[in-house]
GROMACS .gro file of C-alpha atoms in nm:
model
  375
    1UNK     CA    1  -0.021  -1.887  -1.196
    2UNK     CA    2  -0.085  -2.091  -0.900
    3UNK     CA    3   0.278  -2.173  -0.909
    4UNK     CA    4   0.373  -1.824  -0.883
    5UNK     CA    5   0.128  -1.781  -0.600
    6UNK     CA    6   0.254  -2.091  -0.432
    7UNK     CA    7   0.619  -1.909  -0.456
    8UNK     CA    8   0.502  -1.590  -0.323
    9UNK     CA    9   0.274  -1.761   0.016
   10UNK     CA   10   0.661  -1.920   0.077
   11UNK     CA   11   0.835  -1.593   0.022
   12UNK     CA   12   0.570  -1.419   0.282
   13UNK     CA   13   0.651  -1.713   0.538
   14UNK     CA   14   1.026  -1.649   0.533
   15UNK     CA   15   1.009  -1.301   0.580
   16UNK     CA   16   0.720  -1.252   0.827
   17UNK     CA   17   1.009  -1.463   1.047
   18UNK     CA   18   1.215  -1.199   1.213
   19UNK     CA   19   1.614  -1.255   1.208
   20UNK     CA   20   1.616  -1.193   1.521
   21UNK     CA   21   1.436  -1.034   1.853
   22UNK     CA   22   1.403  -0.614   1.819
   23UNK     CA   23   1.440  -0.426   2.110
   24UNK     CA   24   1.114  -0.204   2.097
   25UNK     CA   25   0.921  -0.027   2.369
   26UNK     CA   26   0.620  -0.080   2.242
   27UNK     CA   27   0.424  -0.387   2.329
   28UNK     CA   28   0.245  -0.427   1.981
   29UNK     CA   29   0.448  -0.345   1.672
   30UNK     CA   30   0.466  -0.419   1.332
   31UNK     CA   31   0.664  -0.368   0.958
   32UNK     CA   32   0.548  -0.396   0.703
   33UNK     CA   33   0.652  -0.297   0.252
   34UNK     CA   34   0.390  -0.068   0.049
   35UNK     CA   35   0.414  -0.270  -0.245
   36UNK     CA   36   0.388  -0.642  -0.146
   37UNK     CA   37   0.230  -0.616   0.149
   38UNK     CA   38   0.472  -0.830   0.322
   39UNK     CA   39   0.521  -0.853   0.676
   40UNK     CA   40   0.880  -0.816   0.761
   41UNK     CA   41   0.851  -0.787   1.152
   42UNK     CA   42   0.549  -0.817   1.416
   43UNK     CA   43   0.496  -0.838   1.794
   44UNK     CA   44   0.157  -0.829   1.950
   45UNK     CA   45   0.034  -0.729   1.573
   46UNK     CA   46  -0.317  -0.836   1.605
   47UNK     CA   47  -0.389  -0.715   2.013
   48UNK     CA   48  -0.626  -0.503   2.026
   49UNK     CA   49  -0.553  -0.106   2.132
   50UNK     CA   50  -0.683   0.237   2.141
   51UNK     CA   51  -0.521   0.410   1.878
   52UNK     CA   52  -0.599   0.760   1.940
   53UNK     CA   53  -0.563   0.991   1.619
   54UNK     CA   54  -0.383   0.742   1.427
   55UNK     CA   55  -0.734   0.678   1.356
   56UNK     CA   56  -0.719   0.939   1.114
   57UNK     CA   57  -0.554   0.753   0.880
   58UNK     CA   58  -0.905   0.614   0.782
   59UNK     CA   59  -1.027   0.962   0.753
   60UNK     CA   60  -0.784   1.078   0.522
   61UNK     CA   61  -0.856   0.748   0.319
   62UNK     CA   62  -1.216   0.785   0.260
   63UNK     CA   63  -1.157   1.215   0.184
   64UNK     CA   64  -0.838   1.085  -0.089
   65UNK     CA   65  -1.118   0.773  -0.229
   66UNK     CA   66  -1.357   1.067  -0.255
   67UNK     CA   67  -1.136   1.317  -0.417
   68UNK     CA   68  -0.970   1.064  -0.689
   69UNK     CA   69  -1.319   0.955  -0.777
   70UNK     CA   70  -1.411   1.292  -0.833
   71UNK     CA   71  -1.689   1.291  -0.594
   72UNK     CA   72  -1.497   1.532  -0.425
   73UNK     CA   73  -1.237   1.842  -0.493
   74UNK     CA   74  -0.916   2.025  -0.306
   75UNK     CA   75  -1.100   2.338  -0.382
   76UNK     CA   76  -1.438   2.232  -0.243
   77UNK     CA   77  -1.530   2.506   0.052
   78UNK     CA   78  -1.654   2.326   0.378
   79UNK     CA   79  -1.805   2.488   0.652
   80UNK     CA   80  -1.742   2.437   1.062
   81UNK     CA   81  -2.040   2.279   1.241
   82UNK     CA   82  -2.067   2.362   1.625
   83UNK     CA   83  -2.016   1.990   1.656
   84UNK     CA   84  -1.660   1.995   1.482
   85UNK     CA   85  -1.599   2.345   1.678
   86UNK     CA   86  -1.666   2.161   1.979
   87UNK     CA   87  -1.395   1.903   1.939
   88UNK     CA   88  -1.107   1.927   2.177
   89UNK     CA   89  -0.764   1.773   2.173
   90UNK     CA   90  -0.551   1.908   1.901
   91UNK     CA   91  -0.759   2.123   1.696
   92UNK     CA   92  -0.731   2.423   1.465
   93UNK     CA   93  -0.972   2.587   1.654
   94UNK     CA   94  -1.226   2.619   1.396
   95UNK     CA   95  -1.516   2.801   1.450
   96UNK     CA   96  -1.866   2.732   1.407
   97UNK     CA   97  -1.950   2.867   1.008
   98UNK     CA   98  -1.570   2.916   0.949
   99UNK     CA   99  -1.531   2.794   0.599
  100UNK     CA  100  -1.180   2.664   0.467
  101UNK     CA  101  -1.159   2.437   0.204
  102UNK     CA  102  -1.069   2.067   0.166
  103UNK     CA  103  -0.696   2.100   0.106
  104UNK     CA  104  -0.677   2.303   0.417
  105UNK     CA  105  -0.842   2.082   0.597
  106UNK     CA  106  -0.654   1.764   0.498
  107UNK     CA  107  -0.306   1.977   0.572
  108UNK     CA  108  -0.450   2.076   0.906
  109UNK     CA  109  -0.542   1.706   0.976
  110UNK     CA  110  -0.165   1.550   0.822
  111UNK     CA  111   0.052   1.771   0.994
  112UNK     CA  112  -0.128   1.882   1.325
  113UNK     CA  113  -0.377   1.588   1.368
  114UNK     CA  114  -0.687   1.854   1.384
  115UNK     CA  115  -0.992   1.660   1.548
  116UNK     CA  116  -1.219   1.986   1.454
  117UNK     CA  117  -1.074   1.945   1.092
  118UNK     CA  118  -1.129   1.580   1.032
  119UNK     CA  119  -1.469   1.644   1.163
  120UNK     CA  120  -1.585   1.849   0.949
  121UNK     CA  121  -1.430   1.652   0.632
  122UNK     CA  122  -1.616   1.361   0.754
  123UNK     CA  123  -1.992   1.557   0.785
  124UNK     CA  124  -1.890   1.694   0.479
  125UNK     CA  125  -1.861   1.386   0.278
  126UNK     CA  126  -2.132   1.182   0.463
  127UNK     CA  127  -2.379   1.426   0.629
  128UNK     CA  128  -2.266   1.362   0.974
  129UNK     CA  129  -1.965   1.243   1.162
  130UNK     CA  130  -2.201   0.909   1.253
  131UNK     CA  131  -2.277   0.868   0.903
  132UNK     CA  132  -1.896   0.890   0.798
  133UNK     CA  133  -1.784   0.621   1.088
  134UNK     CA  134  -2.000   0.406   0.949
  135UNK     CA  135  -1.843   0.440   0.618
  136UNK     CA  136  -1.492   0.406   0.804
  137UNK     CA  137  -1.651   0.043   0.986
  138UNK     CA  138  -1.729  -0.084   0.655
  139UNK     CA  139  -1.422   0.036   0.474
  140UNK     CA  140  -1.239  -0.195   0.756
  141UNK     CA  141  -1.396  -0.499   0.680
  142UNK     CA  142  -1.354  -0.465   0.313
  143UNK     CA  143  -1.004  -0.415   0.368
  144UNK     CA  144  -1.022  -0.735   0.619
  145UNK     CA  145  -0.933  -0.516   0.910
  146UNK     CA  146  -1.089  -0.760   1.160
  147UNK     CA  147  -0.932  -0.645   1.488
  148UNK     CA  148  -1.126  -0.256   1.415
  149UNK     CA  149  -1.420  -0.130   1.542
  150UNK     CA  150  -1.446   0.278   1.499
  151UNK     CA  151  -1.632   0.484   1.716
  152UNK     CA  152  -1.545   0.878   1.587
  153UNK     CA  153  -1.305   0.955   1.309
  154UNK     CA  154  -1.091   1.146   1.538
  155UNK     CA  155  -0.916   0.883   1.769
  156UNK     CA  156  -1.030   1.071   2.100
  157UNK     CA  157  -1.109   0.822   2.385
  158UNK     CA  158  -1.442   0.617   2.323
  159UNK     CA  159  -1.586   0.302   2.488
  160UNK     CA  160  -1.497   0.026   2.190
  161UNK     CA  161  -1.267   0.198   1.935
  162UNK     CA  162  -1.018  -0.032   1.894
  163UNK     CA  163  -0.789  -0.157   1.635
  164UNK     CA  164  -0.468  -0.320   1.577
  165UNK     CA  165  -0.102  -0.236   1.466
  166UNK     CA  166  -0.193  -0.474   1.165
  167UNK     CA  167  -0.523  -0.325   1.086
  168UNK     CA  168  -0.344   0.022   1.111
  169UNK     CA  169  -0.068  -0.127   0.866
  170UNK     CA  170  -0.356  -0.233   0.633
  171UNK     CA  171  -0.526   0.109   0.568
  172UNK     CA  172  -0.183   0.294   0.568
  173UNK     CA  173  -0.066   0.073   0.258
  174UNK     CA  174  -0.435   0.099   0.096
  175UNK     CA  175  -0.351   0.519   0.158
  176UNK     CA  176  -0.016   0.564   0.042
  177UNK     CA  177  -0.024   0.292  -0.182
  178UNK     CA  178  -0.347   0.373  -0.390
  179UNK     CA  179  -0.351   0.750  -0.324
  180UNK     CA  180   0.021   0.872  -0.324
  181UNK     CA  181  -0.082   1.262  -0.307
  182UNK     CA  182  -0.125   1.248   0.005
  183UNK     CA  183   0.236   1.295   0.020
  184UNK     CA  184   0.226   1.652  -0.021
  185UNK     CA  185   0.035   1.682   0.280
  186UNK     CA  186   0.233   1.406   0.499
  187UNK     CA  187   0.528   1.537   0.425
  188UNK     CA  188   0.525   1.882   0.572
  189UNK     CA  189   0.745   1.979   0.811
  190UNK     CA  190   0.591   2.330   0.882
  191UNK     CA  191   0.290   2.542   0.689
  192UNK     CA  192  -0.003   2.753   0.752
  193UNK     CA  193  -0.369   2.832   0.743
  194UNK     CA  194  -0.610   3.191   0.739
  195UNK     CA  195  -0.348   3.325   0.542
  196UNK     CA  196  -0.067   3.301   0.770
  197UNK     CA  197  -0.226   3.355   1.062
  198UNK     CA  198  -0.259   3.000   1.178
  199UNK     CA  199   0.123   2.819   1.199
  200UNK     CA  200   0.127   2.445   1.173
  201UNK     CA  201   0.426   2.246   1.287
  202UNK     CA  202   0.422   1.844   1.208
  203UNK     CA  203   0.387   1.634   1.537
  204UNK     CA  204   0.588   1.337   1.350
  205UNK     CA  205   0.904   1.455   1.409
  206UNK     CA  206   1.054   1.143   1.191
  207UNK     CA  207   0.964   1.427   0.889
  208UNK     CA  208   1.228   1.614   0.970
  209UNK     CA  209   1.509   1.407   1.144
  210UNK     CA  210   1.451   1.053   0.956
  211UNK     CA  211   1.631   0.977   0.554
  212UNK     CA  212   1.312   0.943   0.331
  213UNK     CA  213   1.029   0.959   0.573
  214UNK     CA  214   0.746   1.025   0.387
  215UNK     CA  215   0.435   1.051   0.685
  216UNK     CA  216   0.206   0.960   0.813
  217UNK     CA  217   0.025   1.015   1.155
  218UNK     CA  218   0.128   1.033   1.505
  219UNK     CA  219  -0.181   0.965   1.799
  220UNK     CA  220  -0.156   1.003   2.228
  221UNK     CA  221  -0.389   0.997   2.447
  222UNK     CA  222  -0.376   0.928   2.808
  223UNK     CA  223  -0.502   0.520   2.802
  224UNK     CA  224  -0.374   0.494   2.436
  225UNK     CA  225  -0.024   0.613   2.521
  226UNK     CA  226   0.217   0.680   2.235
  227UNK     CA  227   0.099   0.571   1.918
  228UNK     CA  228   0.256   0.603   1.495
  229UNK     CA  229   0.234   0.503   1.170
  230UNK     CA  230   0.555   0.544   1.001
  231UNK     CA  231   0.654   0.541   0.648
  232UNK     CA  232   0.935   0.595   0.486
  233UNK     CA  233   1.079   0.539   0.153
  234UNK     CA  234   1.480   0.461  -0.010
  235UNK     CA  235   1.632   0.322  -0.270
  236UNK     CA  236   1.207   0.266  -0.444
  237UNK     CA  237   1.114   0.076  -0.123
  238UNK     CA  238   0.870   0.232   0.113
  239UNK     CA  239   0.808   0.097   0.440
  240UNK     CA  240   0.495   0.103   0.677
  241UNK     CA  241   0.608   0.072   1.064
  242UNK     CA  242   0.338   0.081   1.322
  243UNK     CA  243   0.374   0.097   1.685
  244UNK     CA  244   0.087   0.131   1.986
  245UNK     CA  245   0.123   0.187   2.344
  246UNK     CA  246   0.439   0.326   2.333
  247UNK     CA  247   0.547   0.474   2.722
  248UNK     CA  248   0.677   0.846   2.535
  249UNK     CA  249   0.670   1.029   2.259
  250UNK     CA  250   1.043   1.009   2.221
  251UNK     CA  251   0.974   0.629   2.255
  252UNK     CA  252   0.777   0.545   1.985
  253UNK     CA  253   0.983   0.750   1.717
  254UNK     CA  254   1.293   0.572   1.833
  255UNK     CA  255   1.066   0.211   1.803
  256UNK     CA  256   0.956   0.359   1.428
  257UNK     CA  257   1.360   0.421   1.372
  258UNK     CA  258   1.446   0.081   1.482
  259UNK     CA  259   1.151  -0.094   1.240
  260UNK     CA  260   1.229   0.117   0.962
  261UNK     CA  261   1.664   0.079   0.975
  262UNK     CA  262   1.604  -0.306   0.971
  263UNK     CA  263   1.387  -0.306   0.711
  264UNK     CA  264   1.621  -0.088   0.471
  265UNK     CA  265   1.919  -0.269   0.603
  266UNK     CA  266   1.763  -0.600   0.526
  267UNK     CA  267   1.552  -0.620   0.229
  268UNK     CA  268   1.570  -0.511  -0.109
  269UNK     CA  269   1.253  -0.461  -0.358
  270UNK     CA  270   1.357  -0.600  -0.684
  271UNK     CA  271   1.136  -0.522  -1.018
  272UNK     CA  272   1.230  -0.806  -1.283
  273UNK     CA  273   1.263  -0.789  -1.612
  274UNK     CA  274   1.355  -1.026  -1.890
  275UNK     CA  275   1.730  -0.990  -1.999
  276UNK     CA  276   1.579  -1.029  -2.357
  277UNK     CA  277   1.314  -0.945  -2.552
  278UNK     CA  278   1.022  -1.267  -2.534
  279UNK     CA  279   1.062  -1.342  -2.867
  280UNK     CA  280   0.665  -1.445  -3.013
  281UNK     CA  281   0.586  -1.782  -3.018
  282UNK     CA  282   0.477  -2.010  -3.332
  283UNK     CA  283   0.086  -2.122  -3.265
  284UNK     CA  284  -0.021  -2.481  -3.451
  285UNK     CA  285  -0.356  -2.414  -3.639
  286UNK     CA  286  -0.411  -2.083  -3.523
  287UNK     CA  287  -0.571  -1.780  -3.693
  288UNK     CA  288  -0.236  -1.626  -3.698
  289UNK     CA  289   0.130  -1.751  -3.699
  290UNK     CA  290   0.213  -1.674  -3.290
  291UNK     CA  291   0.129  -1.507  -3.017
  292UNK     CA  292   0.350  -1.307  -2.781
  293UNK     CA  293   0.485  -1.402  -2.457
  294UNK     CA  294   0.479  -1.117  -2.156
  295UNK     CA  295   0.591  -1.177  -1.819
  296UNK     CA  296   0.310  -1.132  -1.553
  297UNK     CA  297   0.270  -0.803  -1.404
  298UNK     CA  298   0.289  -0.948  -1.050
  299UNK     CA  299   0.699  -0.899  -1.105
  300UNK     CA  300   0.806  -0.733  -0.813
  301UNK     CA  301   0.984  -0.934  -0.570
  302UNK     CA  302   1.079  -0.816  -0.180
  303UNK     CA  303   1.399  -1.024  -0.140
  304UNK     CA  304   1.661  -1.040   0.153
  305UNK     CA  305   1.953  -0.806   0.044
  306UNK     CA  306   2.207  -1.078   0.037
  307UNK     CA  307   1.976  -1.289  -0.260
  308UNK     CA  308   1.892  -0.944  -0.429
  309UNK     CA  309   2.199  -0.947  -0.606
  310UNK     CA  310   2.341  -1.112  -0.866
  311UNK     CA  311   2.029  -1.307  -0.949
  312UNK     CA  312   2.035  -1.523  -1.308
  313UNK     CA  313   1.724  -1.542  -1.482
  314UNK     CA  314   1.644  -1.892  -1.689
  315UNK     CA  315   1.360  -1.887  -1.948
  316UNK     CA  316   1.163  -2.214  -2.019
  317UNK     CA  317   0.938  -2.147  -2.323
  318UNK     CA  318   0.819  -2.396  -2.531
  319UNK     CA  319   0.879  -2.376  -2.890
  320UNK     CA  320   0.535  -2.357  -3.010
  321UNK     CA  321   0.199  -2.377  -2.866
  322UNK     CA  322  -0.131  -2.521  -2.985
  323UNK     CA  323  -0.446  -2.296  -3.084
  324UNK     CA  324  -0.658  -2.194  -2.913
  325UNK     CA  325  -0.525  -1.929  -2.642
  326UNK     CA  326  -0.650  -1.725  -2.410
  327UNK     CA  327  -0.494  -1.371  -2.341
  328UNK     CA  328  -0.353  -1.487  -1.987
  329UNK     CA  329  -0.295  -1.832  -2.072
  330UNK     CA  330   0.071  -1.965  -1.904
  331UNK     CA  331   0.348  -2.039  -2.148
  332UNK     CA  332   0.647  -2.094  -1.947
  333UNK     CA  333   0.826  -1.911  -1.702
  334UNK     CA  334   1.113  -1.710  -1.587
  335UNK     CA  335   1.342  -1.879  -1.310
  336UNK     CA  336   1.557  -1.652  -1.077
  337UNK     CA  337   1.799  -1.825  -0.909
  338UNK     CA  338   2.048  -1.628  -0.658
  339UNK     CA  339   2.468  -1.628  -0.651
  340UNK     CA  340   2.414  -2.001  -0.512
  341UNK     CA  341   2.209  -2.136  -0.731
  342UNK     CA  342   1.905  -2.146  -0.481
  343UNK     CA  343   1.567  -2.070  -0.683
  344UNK     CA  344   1.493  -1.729  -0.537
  345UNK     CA  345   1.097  -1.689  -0.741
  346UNK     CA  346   0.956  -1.873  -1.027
  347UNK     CA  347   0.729  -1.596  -1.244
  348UNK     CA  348   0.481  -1.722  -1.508
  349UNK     CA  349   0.531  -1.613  -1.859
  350UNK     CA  350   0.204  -1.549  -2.018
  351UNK     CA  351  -0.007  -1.508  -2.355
  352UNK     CA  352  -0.010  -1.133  -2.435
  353UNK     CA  353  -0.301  -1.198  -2.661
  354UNK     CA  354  -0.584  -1.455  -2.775
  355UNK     CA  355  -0.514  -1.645  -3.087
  356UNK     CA  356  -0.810  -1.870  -3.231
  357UNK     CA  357  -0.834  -2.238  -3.392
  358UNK     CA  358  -0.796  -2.192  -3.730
  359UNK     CA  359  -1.180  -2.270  -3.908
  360UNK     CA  360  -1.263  -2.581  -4.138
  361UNK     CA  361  -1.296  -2.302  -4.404
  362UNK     CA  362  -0.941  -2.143  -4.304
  363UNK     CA  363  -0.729  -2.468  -4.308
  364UNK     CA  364  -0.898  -2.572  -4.672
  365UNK     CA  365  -0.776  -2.227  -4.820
  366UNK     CA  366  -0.437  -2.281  -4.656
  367UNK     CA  367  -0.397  -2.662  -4.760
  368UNK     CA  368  -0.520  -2.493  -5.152
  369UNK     CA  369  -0.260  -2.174  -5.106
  370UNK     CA  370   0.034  -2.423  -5.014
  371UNK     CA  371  -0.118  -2.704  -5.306
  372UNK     CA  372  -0.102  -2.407  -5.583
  373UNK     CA  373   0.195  -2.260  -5.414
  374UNK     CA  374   0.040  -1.911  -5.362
  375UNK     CA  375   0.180  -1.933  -4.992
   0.00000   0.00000   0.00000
């Protein structure tokens, strides 16, 4: 295992190490995959910026934890506060005692960035929109988003909310990664509230105009400038960009553009397999015979499109093991090599189950069942 780990820390150095320079408006930028976690391009990554309502990603976080935990529902009914009502910036324009319920408000906060909405999901969940920051702080640091401090759960201008493009790509992956129905909220082009009444319109235009976008939240404000996390997903690869201080609008969708197309044009994510069927292994004094072999479930590799394929697999097994093992213990491994023979990932090969030393009272029946020939 620390093999494998050793493999993958080289893997991440080689592709945090752009090919070359992007041409981006944006002064702090940064790519990232969903699945990995592997940084495929940064600049300025860890600066610290306002990032106006791409904030909200944090929000939407902590509502999706609470729903999939069940400590919260879609169909809950949550009712407007005079402080969310008083929220300005893009808002819904809910009303103090208005009462919509959580789905709306998580559509109203994915496709038009509602401050008044993700106000009142916060108090909601925590009792107050102080009470809920707090929650967001801590979620940071357990997600090692060092560069963040929150101050609201909106994004709207505060003394000391700050965070980074790589703190931003951090709690994107833990969203979309973790909590993938957020997707049918971030990917909305157009919908509605009160029954009609209210029309909502996306403000990340990527939803409409970019192959496979998928979300996730766009953020201005007058000091933050142009902020968005992107994501966007082909081929089973989905990629986080994240750009801040952007000079336009227009300007930080054509930085997202430019992340995203080199990431799809230069990476692959490759799931392996084994070509065969791990045949079980014999165990030497062992409560039973053998013990199966399973490739580790850390098998998904983010390789450079050129070494993605025709990769050969070589299995090194041994051909039979000594009791006792553990359910995890390493057997061998699997050795992908790509078209020029250049080891692309060594995986370990693992014991799918424990198998025990055979007793003192177990090997004298065997030796007396092989001695009377009943074996």
């Amino acid at each position: 295992m620390k093999r494998f780990v050793a493999v993958c820390c080289l893997l991440l150095l080689f592709f945090t190490v752009p090919v070359q320079a992007l041409e981006l408006s944006a002064p702090s930028a940064i790519l990232m995959e969903k699945e990995t976690g592997t940084v495929l391009y940064a600049e300025g990554e860890h600066e610290q910026r306002e990032p106006a309502s791409v904030t909200k990603i944090m929000t939407l976080l902590l509502t999706m934890e609470a729903i999939d935990s069940g400590a919260l529902s879609y169909d809950d009914t949550v009712t407007g506060s005079a402080h969310a009502a008083s929220m300005g910036g893009s808002q819904i324009w809910l009303k103090e005692g208005e009462q919509m319920s959580v789905r709306d408000l998580l559509k109203a906060v994915c496709i038009v960035s509602g401050n008044d909405a993700a106000v009142a999901l916060g108090e909601h969940i925590a009792g107050s929109e102080d009470a809920f920051v707090e929650r967001m702080n801590k979620r940071a640091q357990e997600l090692g988003m060092n560069d963040t401090h929150f101050v609201n759960c909106t994004g709207l201008p505060a003394d000391g909310h700050l965070t980074s493009a790589h703190d931003i790509a951090v709690m994107s992956r833990e969203l979309i990664l973790h909590h993938p129905d957020i997707r049918q909220f971030t990917t909305l082009w157009m919908d509605s509230l009160r029954g009609g009444e209210s029309m909502l319109v996306n403000t990340n235009k990527l939803i409409r105009f970019y192959d496979g976008a998928t979300g996730l939240k766009t953020g201005s404000t007058d000091t933050a400038k142009s902020c968005l996390s992107a994501t966007a997903e082909r081929n089973g690869m989905e990629l986080i960009a994240v750009v801040l201080k952007a000079p336009t609008s227009n300007d930080r969708f054509e930085d997202a553009k430019t992340l995203l197309n080199y990431g799809f044009s230069n990476y692959a994510l490759v799931k392996v397999t084994p070509e065969t069927a791990l045949a079980p292994l014999p165990v030497a004094l062992g409560e039973q015979k053998t013990v199966q072999p399973v490739l580790t479930k850390e098998n998904t590799l983010l390789l450079d499109k050129a070494r993605a394929s025709n990769l050969t697999q070589t299995l090194h097994l041994p051909e039979c093991v000594d009791a006792p093992v553990a359910q995890g213990d390493p057997l061998g491994e699997l050795v992908l090599t790509d078209a020029d023979g250049v080891t692309v990932a060594t995986l370990p090969i693992l014991a799918g189950e424990s198998v025990s030393h055979v007793t003192w009272w177990q090997m004298m029946l065997r030796c007396l069942s092989v001695a009377f020939g009943t074996v």
